[in-house]
Amino acid sequence: MIEVLVVDDDARVARVNAAYVEKVPGFHVAGEAHTAAEALRLLETLPRIDLVLMDHYLPDGTGLEVVREMRRRGRRTDVIMVTAARDVSTVQEAMRHGALQYLVKPFAFAGLRARLEAYADLRRTLDGGGEAQQAEVDRIFGALSAPVRPGLPRGHSPTTADLVRRALMNAGGPLSAQEVAERTGLSRQTAQRYLKLLERTGRARLTLKYGDAGRPEHRYVWATRV
């Protein structure tokens, strides 16, 4: 489970955000904080925090001040800013201090879920270790910046859907699930699942390649440029 600390000055908003987090498979809310001091205390006392959903406007400081203090103490805990602060200087400062994503209030559950699923995808990629090919590097750097695509079925990540979409769009012809997996760093099973989704929604077209014997190979080609 990915352990999350929810930080928001409004206790009601914190409870709503915590409930949202708990609805996403693989995530668990380890604690809630409503002040900068409380957030720093929980970061020191809770057994494990993997991710902080950080509000910016807190009664005794700002979320960015909390992030700066975290980094000063050597804590590399991941941060997603969840705040009404919209000024570019705050967004830039959040980026400079390592915030992985910036979600502007108000937002719907789908917006937070997409970012949490993208974060989970990123962790799975990084946990694999070893050396990265260019496709894997691109996936790591783009994992949390891919556009959110509404309407995906439950359990499907917008980031992964975009990886498969780009692989098909950049291909010179039809690709098999194995070829998509090799180009994206996904497993063959995951690539197959998203290819079928794109086919069902009319964005990819299924073709069959017949060999000398056995079942025909399923191959997919991008069906539209929109």
C-alpha positions as MATLAB code, in Angstrom:
seq = 'MIEVLVVDDDARVARVNAAYVEKVPGFHVAGEAHTAAEALRLLETLPRIDLVLMDHYLPDGTGLEVVREMRRRGRRTDVIMVTAARDVSTVQEAMRHGALQYLVKPFAFAGLRARLEAYADLRRTLDGGGEAQQAEVDRIFGALSAPVRPGLPRGHSPTTADLVRRALMNAGGPLSAQEVAERTGLSRQTAQRYLKLLERTGRARLTLKYGDAGRPEHRYVWATRV';
ca = [
       0.000    0.000    0.000;
       1.076    3.575   -0.693;
       0.827    5.495    2.586;
      -0.514    9.046    2.191;
      -0.516   12.086    4.476;
      -3.337   14.537    3.669;
      -2.568   18.156    4.634;
      -5.317   20.793    4.461;
      -6.206   23.673    6.768;
      -9.924   22.852    6.462;
     -10.736   19.660    8.379;
     -13.808   19.004    6.223;
     -11.817   19.295    2.999;
      -9.118   17.054    4.464;
     -11.736   14.394    5.233;
     -13.136   14.601    1.691;
      -9.666   14.321    0.161;
      -8.837   11.426    2.470;
     -12.031    9.654    1.415;
     -11.069   10.184   -2.232;
      -7.627    8.672   -1.606;
      -9.104    5.628    0.116;
     -11.283    4.947   -2.939;
      -8.219    4.446   -5.160;
      -6.907    0.852   -4.980;
      -3.433    0.590   -3.510;
      -3.598    3.790   -1.445;
      -4.109    4.212    2.314;
      -4.418    7.418    4.350;
      -1.908    7.220    7.188;
      -2.862   10.581    8.706;
      -4.363   14.041    8.321;
      -2.821   17.372    9.283;
      -4.351   20.860    9.369;
      -1.279   22.980   10.148;
       2.320   23.141    8.985;
       3.575   22.145   12.432;
       1.241   19.146   12.570;
       2.303   18.019    9.099;
       5.988   18.105   10.073;
       5.271   16.300   13.335;
       3.367   13.499   11.603;
       6.120   13.151    9.018;
       8.505   12.481   11.901;
       6.277   10.226   13.998;
       4.253    8.103   11.576;
       5.966    4.819   10.653;
       5.944    5.502    6.912;
       4.714    8.204    4.548;
       5.221    7.718    0.810;
       3.210   10.649   -0.511;
       1.944   13.972    0.868;
      -1.114   15.714   -0.583;
      -0.083   19.229    0.398;
      -2.325   22.286    0.701;
      -0.504   25.598    0.317;
      -2.499   27.908    2.588;
      -1.993   26.782    6.184;
      -2.671   28.819    9.361;
       0.960   28.774   10.551;
       2.812   28.858    7.232;
       2.572   27.590    3.689;
       2.719   24.180    2.133;
       5.892   25.154    0.283;
       7.535   26.083    3.589;
       6.670   22.602    4.829;
       8.194   21.069    1.697;
      11.351   23.175    2.100;
      11.675   22.049    5.724;
      11.112   18.426    4.705;
      13.963   18.691    2.224;
      16.197   20.460    4.769;
      15.656   17.520    7.128;
      16.608   15.121    4.377;
      13.103   13.753    3.782;
      12.590   12.795    0.141;
       8.897   11.992    0.587;
       6.961   12.607   -2.627;
       4.599   15.593   -2.764;
       1.549   16.453   -4.832;
       0.307   19.981   -4.234;
      -3.474   20.150   -3.825;
      -4.335   23.813   -3.407;
      -6.310   26.849   -4.546;
      -3.051   28.777   -5.109;
      -2.960   29.556   -8.825;
      -0.171   32.145   -9.152;
       2.658   31.108  -11.426;
       5.349   31.914   -8.838;
       3.877   29.373   -6.404;
       3.638   26.751   -9.146;
       7.273   27.383  -10.139;
       8.428   27.179   -6.526;
       6.575   23.898   -6.092;
       8.362   22.480   -9.140;
      11.754   23.639   -7.855;
      11.199   21.868   -4.562;
      10.315   18.590   -6.223;
       6.501   18.529   -6.228;
       5.522   15.785   -8.653;
       2.164   17.294   -9.583;
       0.028   20.356   -8.904;
      -3.748   19.949   -8.637;
      -5.766   23.162   -8.446;
      -8.884   23.328   -6.263;
     -11.729   22.787   -6.775;
     -11.354   19.433   -8.484;
     -13.439   16.314   -9.043;
     -12.555   12.860   -7.757;
     -11.557   11.809  -11.288;
      -8.815   14.442  -11.366;
      -7.212   13.251   -8.144;
      -7.678    9.582   -9.027;
      -5.896   10.060  -12.368;
      -2.906   11.634  -10.649;
      -2.751    8.981   -7.952;
      -2.915    6.210  -10.549;
      -0.159    7.926  -12.529;
       1.902    8.165   -9.335;
       1.388    4.448   -8.675;
       2.520    3.701  -12.251;
       5.620    5.822  -11.667;
       6.487    3.967   -8.460;
       6.129    0.608  -10.205;
       8.479    1.793  -12.928;
      11.073    3.089  -10.475;
      10.849    0.031   -8.231;
      12.039   -2.084  -11.147;
      15.551   -0.642  -10.770;
      18.329   -1.430  -13.246;
      19.233    0.642  -16.279;
      16.643    2.485  -18.349;
      16.316    2.644  -22.116;
      15.136    5.907  -23.673;
      11.512    4.739  -23.766;
      11.686    3.986  -20.052;
      13.273    7.367  -19.305;
      10.529    9.095  -21.290;
       7.943    7.149  -19.332;
       9.471    8.151  -15.980;
       9.690   11.853  -16.840;
       6.251   11.952  -18.449;
       4.383    9.775  -15.973;
       2.703   12.589  -14.072;
       2.427   15.135  -16.878;
       0.308   13.192  -19.359;
      -3.087   14.751  -20.072;
      -6.016   13.368  -18.136;
      -8.419   11.612  -20.448;
     -11.921   11.379  -19.034;
     -14.154    8.402  -19.464;
     -11.671    5.608  -18.838;
     -13.142    2.548  -17.143;
     -12.382    1.982  -13.485;
      -8.902    0.581  -12.944;
      -7.420    2.123  -16.117;
      -4.678    4.763  -15.877;
      -4.716    7.805  -18.210;
      -0.901    7.744  -18.203;
      -0.765    4.153  -19.401;
      -3.474    4.784  -21.995;
      -1.409    7.680  -23.376;
       1.721    5.512  -23.524;
      -0.084    2.944  -25.658;
      -1.736    5.646  -27.761;
       1.613    7.293  -28.540;
       3.185    3.941  -29.419;
       0.464    3.280  -31.999;
       0.486    6.826  -33.371;
       4.276    6.799  -33.841;
       4.370    3.351  -35.431;
       4.775    2.950  -39.164;
       2.199    0.137  -39.256;
       0.238   -2.295  -37.103;
       1.772   -3.451  -33.813;
       1.200   -6.561  -31.748;
       0.712   -6.388  -27.982;
       4.257   -7.666  -27.521;
       5.660   -4.920  -29.743;
       3.691   -2.261  -27.849;
       4.978   -3.693  -24.570;
       8.580   -3.468  -25.801;
       8.140    0.155  -26.916;
       6.465    1.335  -23.705;
       8.064   -0.768  -20.973;
       4.683   -2.241  -20.031;
       3.969   -5.915  -19.573;
       2.404   -7.714  -22.546;
      -0.791   -8.305  -20.540;
      -1.145   -4.609  -19.686;
      -0.462   -3.567  -23.270;
      -3.085   -6.046  -24.503;
      -5.667   -4.720  -22.041;
      -5.215   -1.109  -23.177;
      -5.121   -2.046  -26.857;
      -8.496   -3.746  -26.463;
      -9.817   -0.632  -24.722;
      -8.644    1.598  -27.583;
     -10.209   -0.795  -30.082;
     -13.553   -0.791  -28.230;
     -13.624    3.006  -28.215;
     -12.826    3.201  -31.938;
      -9.388    4.798  -31.548;
      -7.499    1.711  -32.681;
      -8.332   -0.839  -35.369;
      -7.688   -4.566  -35.038;
      -6.048   -6.421  -37.889;
      -5.149  -10.090  -38.129;
      -1.849  -11.444  -39.367;
      -2.047  -15.050  -40.542;
       1.031  -17.236  -40.287;
       1.765  -20.677  -41.625;
       0.052  -22.406  -38.712;
      -1.827  -21.730  -35.509;
      -4.023  -18.816  -34.501;
      -3.705  -15.476  -36.321;
      -1.742  -12.754  -34.535;
      -3.747   -9.762  -33.353;
      -2.195   -6.469  -34.474;
      -3.424   -2.951  -33.856;
      -3.149    0.269  -35.827;
      -4.109    3.787  -34.766;
      -7.421    4.655  -36.367;
      -7.587    8.407  -35.871;
      -5.363   11.419  -35.331;
      -7.721   13.196  -32.931;
];
